[in-house]
Tab-separated table of C-alpha atoms and ligand atoms in Angstrom:
chain	number	residue	atom	x	y	z
A	197	MET	CA	106.705	108.696	105.881
A	198	SER	CA	107.495	107.684	102.292
A	199	ALA	CA	106.639	104.231	100.949
A	200	PRO	CA	109.188	101.557	101.861
A	201	ILE	CA	111.606	99.603	99.739
A	202	ASN	CA	110.907	95.868	99.935
A	203	VAL	CA	113.834	93.479	100.243
A	204	VAL	CA	112.738	89.859	99.787
A	205	GLY	CA	115.354	87.475	101.199
A	206	GLY	CA	117.227	87.913	104.463
A	207	GLY	CA	120.543	86.281	103.631
A	208	ALA	CA	123.871	88.077	103.386
A	209	TRP	CA	123.054	90.118	100.302
A	210	GLY	CA	119.449	90.937	101.268
A	211	THR	CA	120.594	92.176	104.669
A	212	ALA	CA	123.374	94.249	103.100
A	213	LEU	CA	121.036	95.783	100.515
A	214	ALA	CA	118.540	96.618	103.264
A	215	ASN	CA	121.279	98.559	105.053
A	216	ALA	CA	122.267	100.282	101.800
A	217	ALA	CA	118.666	101.287	101.009
A	218	THR	CA	118.335	102.723	104.508
A	219	ALA	CA	121.530	104.722	104.018
A	220	ALA	CA	119.953	106.033	100.797
A	221	GLY	CA	117.172	107.472	102.947
A	222	HIS	CA	114.367	104.929	102.655
A	223	PRO	CA	112.358	102.935	105.149
A	224	VAL	CA	112.903	99.251	104.368
A	225	THR	CA	110.819	96.141	104.909
A	226	LEU	CA	113.027	93.045	104.929
A	227	TRP	CA	110.987	89.896	104.197
A	228	LEU	CA	112.255	86.502	105.401
A	229	ARG	CA	110.577	83.181	104.664
A	230	ASP	CA	111.278	81.912	108.209
A	231	PRO	CA	109.003	83.792	110.660
A	232	GLU	CA	111.189	82.954	113.674
A	233	ALA	CA	114.336	84.180	111.978
A	234	ALA	CA	112.489	87.356	110.961
A	235	ALA	CA	111.337	88.048	114.512
A	236	ARG	CA	114.839	87.420	115.873
A	237	LEU	CA	116.449	89.684	113.309
A	238	ASP	CA	113.944	92.442	114.017
A	239	ALA	CA	114.502	92.177	117.768
A	240	GLU	CA	118.266	91.575	117.911
A	241	ARG	CA	119.170	93.898	114.999
A	242	GLU	CA	121.845	91.553	113.687
A	243	ASN	CA	121.887	88.614	111.247
A	244	PRO	CA	124.401	86.281	112.928
A	245	ARG	CA	123.881	83.383	110.497
A	246	TYR	CA	124.567	85.302	107.293
A	247	LEU	CA	126.232	88.576	108.276
A	248	PRO	CA	127.685	88.323	111.771
A	249	GLY	CA	128.938	91.457	113.470
A	250	VAL	CA	127.116	93.933	111.227
A	251	PRO	CA	124.299	95.924	112.864
A	252	LEU	CA	120.959	96.168	111.068
A	253	GLN	CA	120.165	99.840	110.464
A	254	ALA	CA	117.346	101.432	112.466
A	255	GLY	CA	115.023	102.083	109.512
A	256	ILE	CA	114.645	98.386	108.682
A	257	HIS	CA	111.648	96.314	109.733
A	258	ALA	CA	112.290	92.577	109.365
A	259	THR	CA	109.172	90.451	109.064
A	260	ALA	CA	107.808	87.127	107.804
A	261	LEU	CA	107.329	86.847	104.052
A	262	SER	CA	103.645	87.193	103.206
A	263	GLU	CA	101.537	88.618	100.431
A	264	LYS	CA	101.498	92.096	102.003
A	265	LEU	CA	104.205	93.469	99.746
A	266	ALA	CA	102.015	95.967	97.915
A	267	GLY	CA	102.578	99.701	98.090
A	268	ALA	CA	106.395	99.725	98.034
A	269	ARG	CA	108.500	102.027	95.847
A	270	ALA	CA	110.506	99.050	94.597
A	271	THR	CA	111.023	95.390	95.477
A	272	LEU	CA	114.500	93.896	95.555
A	273	LEU	CA	114.417	90.126	95.066
A	274	VAL	CA	117.474	88.743	96.872
A	275	VAL	CA	117.140	84.961	96.953
A	276	PRO	CA	119.328	82.294	95.300
A	277	ALA	CA	119.014	82.176	91.510
A	278	GLN	CA	117.518	78.678	91.464
A	279	THR	CA	114.653	79.806	93.717
A	280	VAL	CA	113.746	82.978	91.796
A	281	ARG	CA	110.990	81.378	89.690
A	282	GLY	CA	109.282	79.795	92.709
A	283	VAL	CA	109.392	82.992	94.772
A	284	LEU	CA	108.068	85.091	91.875
A	285	GLU	CA	105.264	82.609	91.262
A	286	ALA	CA	104.272	82.677	94.932
A	287	LEU	CA	104.292	86.491	95.037
A	288	ARG	CA	102.968	87.151	91.545
A	289	ALA	CA	99.788	88.964	92.618
A	290	PRO	CA	101.227	91.386	95.235
A	291	LEU	CA	104.263	92.110	93.073
A	292	ALA	CA	101.978	93.700	90.508
A	293	SER	CA	101.640	96.685	92.867
A	294	ALA	CA	104.949	96.618	94.757
A	295	GLY	CA	106.966	98.850	92.434
A	296	PRO	CA	109.578	97.711	89.937
A	297	VAL	CA	111.044	94.279	90.690
A	298	ILE	CA	114.842	94.398	90.930
A	299	LEU	CA	116.522	91.012	90.460
A	300	CYS	CA	119.651	90.803	92.632
A	301	ALA	CA	120.580	87.128	92.224
A	302	LYS	CA	123.439	86.093	89.943
A	303	GLY	CA	122.796	82.939	87.996
A	304	ILE	CA	121.100	81.093	85.150
A	305	GLU	CA	118.152	78.820	85.896
A	306	ARG	CA	119.023	75.135	85.633
A	307	GLY	CA	116.781	72.895	83.570
A	308	SER	CA	115.318	75.716	81.482
A	309	ASP	CA	118.754	77.362	80.956
A	310	SER	CA	116.918	80.698	81.328
A	311	PHE	CA	118.314	84.080	82.247
A	312	LEU	CA	116.582	85.444	85.332
A	313	SER	CA	115.073	88.460	83.557
A	314	ALA	CA	113.407	85.998	81.160
A	315	VAL	CA	112.098	84.010	84.137
A	316	ALA	CA	110.651	87.210	85.620
A	317	GLU	CA	109.053	88.234	82.336
A	318	ALA	CA	107.477	84.796	81.979
A	319	VAL	CA	106.076	84.753	85.524
A	320	LEU	CA	105.112	88.335	86.375
A	321	PRO	CA	101.979	90.082	85.096
A	322	PRO	CA	102.670	91.695	81.708
A	323	GLY	CA	103.971	95.234	82.103
A	324	THR	CA	105.576	94.722	85.539
A	325	PRO	CA	108.804	96.743	85.366
A	326	VAL	CA	111.864	94.518	85.897
A	327	ALA	CA	115.483	95.520	86.524
A	328	VAL	CA	118.737	93.725	87.325
A	329	LEU	CA	121.318	94.785	89.911
A	330	SER	CA	124.823	93.326	89.687
A	331	GLY	CA	128.445	94.270	90.222
A	332	PRO	CA	131.493	93.800	92.457
A	333	SER	CA	130.017	93.960	95.927
A	334	PHE	CA	130.708	91.700	98.871
A	335	ALA	CA	127.711	91.812	101.218
A	336	ALA	CA	129.927	92.478	104.240
A	337	ASP	CA	131.464	95.526	102.542
A	338	VAL	CA	128.123	96.992	101.475
A	339	ALA	CA	126.485	96.305	104.839
A	340	ARG	CA	129.298	98.164	106.601
A	341	GLY	CA	128.950	101.148	104.291
A	342	LEU	CA	132.315	100.681	102.571
A	343	PRO	CA	132.495	102.341	99.124
A	344	THR	CA	130.946	100.121	96.446
A	345	ALA	CA	129.741	100.586	92.860
A	346	VAL	CA	127.340	98.324	90.982
A	347	THR	CA	125.229	98.447	87.811
A	348	LEU	CA	121.452	98.717	87.593
A	349	ALA	CA	120.005	97.591	84.265
A	350	ALA	CA	116.519	97.960	82.827
A	351	THR	CA	115.430	97.915	79.194
A	352	ASP	CA	113.746	101.304	79.791
A	353	PRO	CA	116.711	103.685	80.248
A	354	GLY	CA	114.541	106.130	82.232
A	355	LEU	CA	113.628	103.402	84.715
A	356	ALA	CA	117.274	102.350	85.021
A	357	ALA	CA	118.303	105.932	85.760
A	358	SER	CA	115.517	106.575	88.289
A	359	LEU	CA	116.125	103.312	90.183
A	360	SER	CA	119.857	104.061	90.311
A	361	ALA	CA	119.110	107.457	91.810
A	362	LEU	CA	116.596	105.929	94.242
A	363	LEU	CA	119.044	103.383	95.675
A	364	SER	CA	122.338	105.284	95.523
A	365	GLY	CA	123.625	106.490	98.875
A	366	PRO	CA	126.707	108.096	100.330
A	367	SER	CA	128.901	105.044	99.734
A	368	PHE	CA	126.780	102.795	97.485
A	369	ARG	CA	126.855	104.048	93.895
A	370	LEU	CA	124.658	102.646	91.165
A	371	TYR	CA	125.545	103.172	87.508
A	372	HIS	CA	122.772	102.528	85.013
A	373	THR	CA	122.393	100.910	81.602
A	374	ASP	CA	119.712	99.467	79.327
A	375	ASP	CA	121.815	96.345	78.626
A	376	VAL	CA	119.962	93.908	80.883
A	377	ARG	CA	121.318	90.806	79.150
A	378	GLY	CA	124.921	91.991	79.336
A	379	VAL	CA	124.633	92.777	83.052
A	380	GLU	CA	123.044	89.460	83.961
A	381	ILE	CA	125.543	87.483	81.885
A	382	GLY	CA	128.389	89.256	83.687
A	383	GLY	CA	127.002	88.402	87.137
A	384	ALA	CA	126.072	84.807	86.347
A	385	GLY	CA	129.202	84.010	84.360
A	386	LYS	CA	131.747	85.392	86.773
A	387	ASN	CA	130.558	83.004	89.502
A	388	VAL	CA	131.435	80.004	87.330
A	389	LEU	CA	134.797	81.457	86.339
A	390	ALA	CA	135.606	82.393	89.950
A	391	ILE	CA	135.302	78.703	90.820
A	392	ALA	CA	137.980	77.946	88.217
A	393	CYS	CA	140.276	80.573	89.732
A	394	GLY	CA	139.703	79.079	93.178
A	395	ILE	CA	140.642	75.641	91.846
A	396	VAL	CA	143.926	77.040	90.528
A	397	ALA	CA	144.637	78.602	93.926
A	398	GLY	CA	143.645	75.475	95.859
A	399	ARG	CA	145.825	73.315	93.611
A	400	GLY	CA	148.803	75.612	94.219
A	401	LEU	CA	149.295	76.395	90.526
A	402	GLY	CA	150.576	79.907	91.204
A	403	GLU	CA	149.604	83.528	90.692
A	404	SER	CA	150.743	83.550	87.049
A	405	ALA	CA	148.352	80.711	86.225
A	406	ARG	CA	145.525	82.534	87.960
A	407	ALA	CA	146.173	85.771	86.036
A	408	ALA	CA	146.250	83.852	82.751
A	409	LEU	CA	143.019	82.122	83.704
A	410	ILE	CA	141.256	85.402	84.544
A	411	ALA	CA	142.212	86.815	81.136
A	412	ARG	CA	141.173	83.700	79.203
A	413	ALA	CA	137.990	83.333	81.254
A	414	PHE	CA	137.080	86.929	80.513
A	415	ALA	CA	137.678	86.331	76.787
A	416	GLU	CA	135.200	83.459	76.807
A	417	LEU	CA	132.663	85.471	78.796
A	418	MET	CA	132.867	88.176	76.107
A	419	ARG	CA	132.275	85.569	73.379
A	420	PHE	CA	129.254	84.271	75.265
A	421	ALA	CA	127.827	87.752	75.863
A	422	ARG	CA	128.203	88.744	72.201
A	423	ALA	CA	126.355	85.613	71.106
A	424	PHE	CA	123.506	86.175	73.566
A	425	GLY	CA	122.943	89.877	72.910
A	426	GLY	CA	125.028	91.471	75.689
A	427	ARG	CA	127.191	94.418	74.713
A	428	PRO	CA	130.978	93.935	75.014
A	429	GLU	CA	131.385	97.319	76.732
A	430	THR	CA	128.956	96.206	79.447
A	431	LEU	CA	131.144	93.185	80.136
A	432	MET	CA	134.138	95.526	80.398
A	433	GLY	CA	132.345	97.288	83.254
A	434	LEU	CA	131.311	96.598	86.809
A	435	SER	CA	129.120	93.557	86.172
A	436	GLY	CA	131.703	91.604	84.216
A	437	LEU	CA	135.356	92.455	84.486
A	438	GLY	CA	134.821	94.299	87.786
A	439	ASP	CA	133.038	91.413	89.468
A	440	LEU	CA	135.348	88.802	87.925
A	441	VAL	CA	138.398	90.583	89.313
A	442	LEU	CA	136.798	90.745	92.767
A	443	THR	CA	135.602	87.177	93.025
A	444	ALA	CA	138.470	85.545	91.118
A	445	SER	CA	141.050	86.845	93.533
A	446	SER	CA	139.534	86.743	97.008
A	447	PRO	CA	138.786	83.841	99.352
A	448	GLN	CA	136.029	86.096	100.718
A	449	SER	CA	134.119	85.011	97.599
A	450	ARG	CA	132.099	81.875	98.285
A	451	ASN	CA	132.563	80.756	94.681
A	452	PHE	CA	136.333	81.221	94.872
A	453	ALA	CA	136.447	79.452	98.258
A	454	PHE	CA	134.348	76.589	96.844
A	455	GLY	CA	136.859	76.254	93.990
A	456	GLN	CA	139.785	76.406	96.406
A	457	ARG	CA	138.408	73.448	98.324
A	458	LEU	CA	137.811	71.520	95.075
A	459	GLY	CA	141.392	72.263	94.067
A	460	ALA	CA	142.617	70.990	97.416
A	461	GLY	CA	140.840	67.692	96.846
A	462	ALA	CA	137.333	68.063	98.319
A	463	SER	CA	134.386	66.500	96.516
A	464	PRO	CA	131.828	68.888	94.955
A	465	GLU	CA	129.392	67.895	97.732
A	466	ALA	CA	131.851	68.721	100.515
A	467	ALA	CA	133.375	71.810	98.918
A	468	SER	CA	130.515	74.273	99.494
A	469	GLY	CA	131.005	74.232	103.258
A	470	GLY	CA	127.261	74.857	103.627
A	471	LYS	CA	127.500	78.229	101.862
A	472	LEU	CA	125.850	79.314	98.654
A	473	ALA	CA	128.211	78.994	95.655
A	474	GLU	CA	125.947	80.056	92.784
A	475	GLY	CA	128.474	79.123	90.111
A	476	ALA	CA	128.121	75.450	90.998
A	477	PHE	CA	124.452	75.591	89.966
A	478	THR	CA	124.956	77.840	86.944
A	479	ALA	CA	128.001	76.059	85.457
A	480	ALA	CA	126.108	73.381	83.549
A	481	ALA	CA	123.528	75.873	82.238
A	482	LEU	CA	126.247	78.276	81.069
A	483	ALA	CA	128.226	75.473	79.444
A	484	GLY	CA	125.083	74.003	77.877
A	485	LEU	CA	123.977	77.319	76.382
A	486	ALA	CA	127.490	77.862	75.007
A	487	ALA	CA	127.693	74.376	73.504
A	488	ALA	CA	124.283	74.750	71.852
A	489	ARG	CA	125.605	77.797	69.967
A	490	SER	CA	129.103	76.361	69.383
A	491	ILE	CA	130.719	79.042	71.566
A	492	ASP	CA	134.141	77.936	72.755
A	493	MET	CA	134.101	78.170	76.580
A	494	PRO	CA	136.731	75.725	77.806
A	495	VAL	CA	136.938	77.162	81.325
A	496	ALA	CA	133.183	77.074	81.900
A	497	GLN	CA	133.017	73.574	80.375
A	498	ALA	CA	135.807	72.467	82.724
A	499	VAL	CA	134.027	73.820	85.803
A	500	ALA	CA	130.759	72.178	84.719
A	501	ALA	CA	132.529	68.836	84.277
A	502	ILE	CA	134.103	69.051	87.744
A	503	VAL	CA	131.044	70.182	89.703
A	504	THR	CA	128.801	67.591	88.058
A	505	GLY	CA	131.364	64.866	88.810
A	506	ARG	CA	132.016	64.055	85.133
A	507	ALA	CA	135.746	64.757	85.450
A	508	GLY	CA	138.413	65.168	88.099
A	509	VAL	CA	140.433	68.323	88.669
A	510	GLU	CA	143.734	66.780	87.495
A	511	ASP	CA	142.304	65.529	84.184
A	512	VAL	CA	140.582	68.824	83.508
A	513	ILE	CA	143.770	70.821	84.091
A	514	ALA	CA	145.742	68.467	81.840
A	515	GLY	CA	143.064	68.824	79.156
A	516	LEU	CA	143.138	72.636	79.291
A	517	LEU	CA	146.936	72.739	79.058
A	518	ALA	CA	146.924	70.351	76.089
A	519	ARG	CA	144.558	72.459	73.967
A	520	PRO	CA	146.023	73.394	70.580
A	521	LEU	CA	147.826	76.740	70.480
A	522	ARG	CA	145.900	79.491	68.708
A	523	GLY	CA	145.914	83.215	68.052
A	524	GLU	CA	145.125	85.103	71.269
A	525	MET	CA	142.205	87.014	69.729
A	526	ASP	CA	140.859	84.186	67.499
B	411	NDP	N1	126.579	87.728	99.353
B	411	NDP	C1	127.061	88.570	98.471
B	411	NDP	O1	128.114	89.199	98.694
B	411	NDP	C2	126.336	88.809	97.181
B	411	NDP	C3	125.355	87.942	96.726
B	411	NDP	N2	124.752	88.168	95.520
B	411	NDP	C4	123.742	87.245	95.008
B	411	NDP	O2	122.567	87.331	95.794
B	411	NDP	C5	121.877	86.077	95.788
B	411	NDP	C6	121.571	85.702	97.231
B	411	NDP	O3	122.820	85.544	97.863
B	411	NDP	P1	123.020	85.677	99.430
B	411	NDP	O4	122.031	86.563	100.059
B	411	NDP	O5	124.439	86.002	99.621
B	411	NDP	O6	122.732	84.168	99.862
B	411	NDP	P2	122.583	83.601	101.349
B	411	NDP	O7	122.863	82.153	101.270
B	411	NDP	O8	123.368	84.432	102.283
B	411	NDP	O9	121.048	83.842	101.699
B	411	NDP	C7	120.023	83.294	100.903
B	411	NDP	C8	118.711	83.818	101.460
B	411	NDP	O10	117.672	83.433	100.555
B	411	NDP	C9	116.642	82.834	101.353
B	411	NDP	N3	115.907	81.883	100.543
B	411	NDP	C10	116.371	80.742	99.990
B	411	NDP	N4	115.390	80.138	99.308
B	411	NDP	C11	114.285	80.912	99.469
B	411	NDP	C12	112.953	80.795	99.033
B	411	NDP	N5	112.558	79.786	98.256
B	411	NDP	N6	112.070	81.762	99.393
B	411	NDP	C13	112.461	82.799	100.150
B	411	NDP	N7	113.716	82.970	100.607
B	411	NDP	C14	114.611	82.023	100.263
B	411	NDP	C15	117.366	82.171	102.509
B	411	NDP	O11	116.443	81.919	103.546
B	411	NDP	P3	116.703	80.790	104.667
B	411	NDP	O12	117.713	81.380	105.608
B	411	NDP	O13	115.352	80.617	105.277
B	411	NDP	O14	117.209	79.569	103.963
B	411	NDP	C16	118.357	83.270	102.839
B	411	NDP	O15	117.751	84.296	103.573
B	411	NDP	C17	122.803	85.084	95.069
B	411	NDP	O16	122.365	84.912	93.735
B	411	NDP	C18	124.152	85.773	95.090
B	411	NDP	O17	124.961	85.431	93.961
B	411	NDP	C19	125.070	89.240	94.766
B	411	NDP	C20	126.014	90.136	95.191
B	411	NDP	C21	126.722	89.987	96.427
B	412	13P	O1	128.790	88.357	93.872
B	412	13P	C1	129.517	88.608	94.796
B	412	13P	C2	130.363	89.795	94.869
B	412	13P	O2	130.105	90.673	93.821
B	412	13P	C3	129.627	87.651	95.915
B	412	13P	O3	130.430	86.630	95.497
B	412	13P	P1	130.277	85.176	96.122
B	412	13P	O4	128.851	84.762	95.897
B	412	13P	O5	131.255	84.354	95.352
B	412	13P	O6	130.622	85.295	97.575
């Protein structure tokens, strides 16, 4: 039997990616930090907490996270963005011989304001190949084998191409690029902007307002990407426009749903509903990075102000609508 693919993290996206890697023809080891949850998942073949109703494919072995990761063809790291550094530090030694590390979280690290590829480069042994996977892909869709396309980025174009081929299956298509920064900015940024779109929906401001917001939010994401070394054409692709369109228009998105509840009057603490809304953690980092380089990002700044409790929804909306008129492409 060929070497397995490691998937570290047994939440919605880790479980879905395990199914997708199995459909691509690989044995998969799915590593969970909670040994009891791992044993249950392995026995019951379903992840009722994170992905109810979707069977775990037969080629997946779910087990407790340990240092026995070595010998895999690749390791997908599928934990929340704010935990990536800690997990990489804990697994630093075995990850040196567990194939390329593929970062699947979407976010920017708070405190350090670091992109996740930079976190990985700082933590992992020098020379460990690192890639980023991102794009419009609800876990429930991917886990069920519905057609999905995402982007796989690595600075070495050959590695990006070979990992895309490795993980692509009958309904899960990976496109590849060497623009790591562009791909991770698209994934991290769209979560923040999806919260804004949810707020507009929750406040009942109408479909026209939401369409305008998507377009203006995308314009500011492009400005941010240009300033931080991402290529504009990357942002026009799956991990940018594609993912923004998906998550800015569907209550299936946890970030959109979080925004909807904020728009309807919930506090930032209450609005998550116990689900991961990555944009809430990334908003301040995105806004802070933009401000430090004088990049105009009013939508991201507005979301950061709301989720950190510095401003209320009504004031923020009034402020956005009162901004001076300007040329659309200025
Ligand atoms: N869900 C989706 O549709 C998609 C998600 N993503 C991205 O993937 C990332 C993960 O999201 P998702 O799987 O949905 O999140 P979930 O909330 O569904 O699951 C998070 C998982 O991470 C585990 N985890 C949390 N902290 C740690 C830690 N310190 N060490 C080990 N495991 C940990 C949790 O374990 P425990 O249960 O023990 O807490 C849980 O298994 C996010 O950045 C998200 O943006 C990307 C594309 C699609
Ligand atoms: O990133 C995702 C889809 O591409 C999942 O979005 P949410 O985290 O908002 O649910």
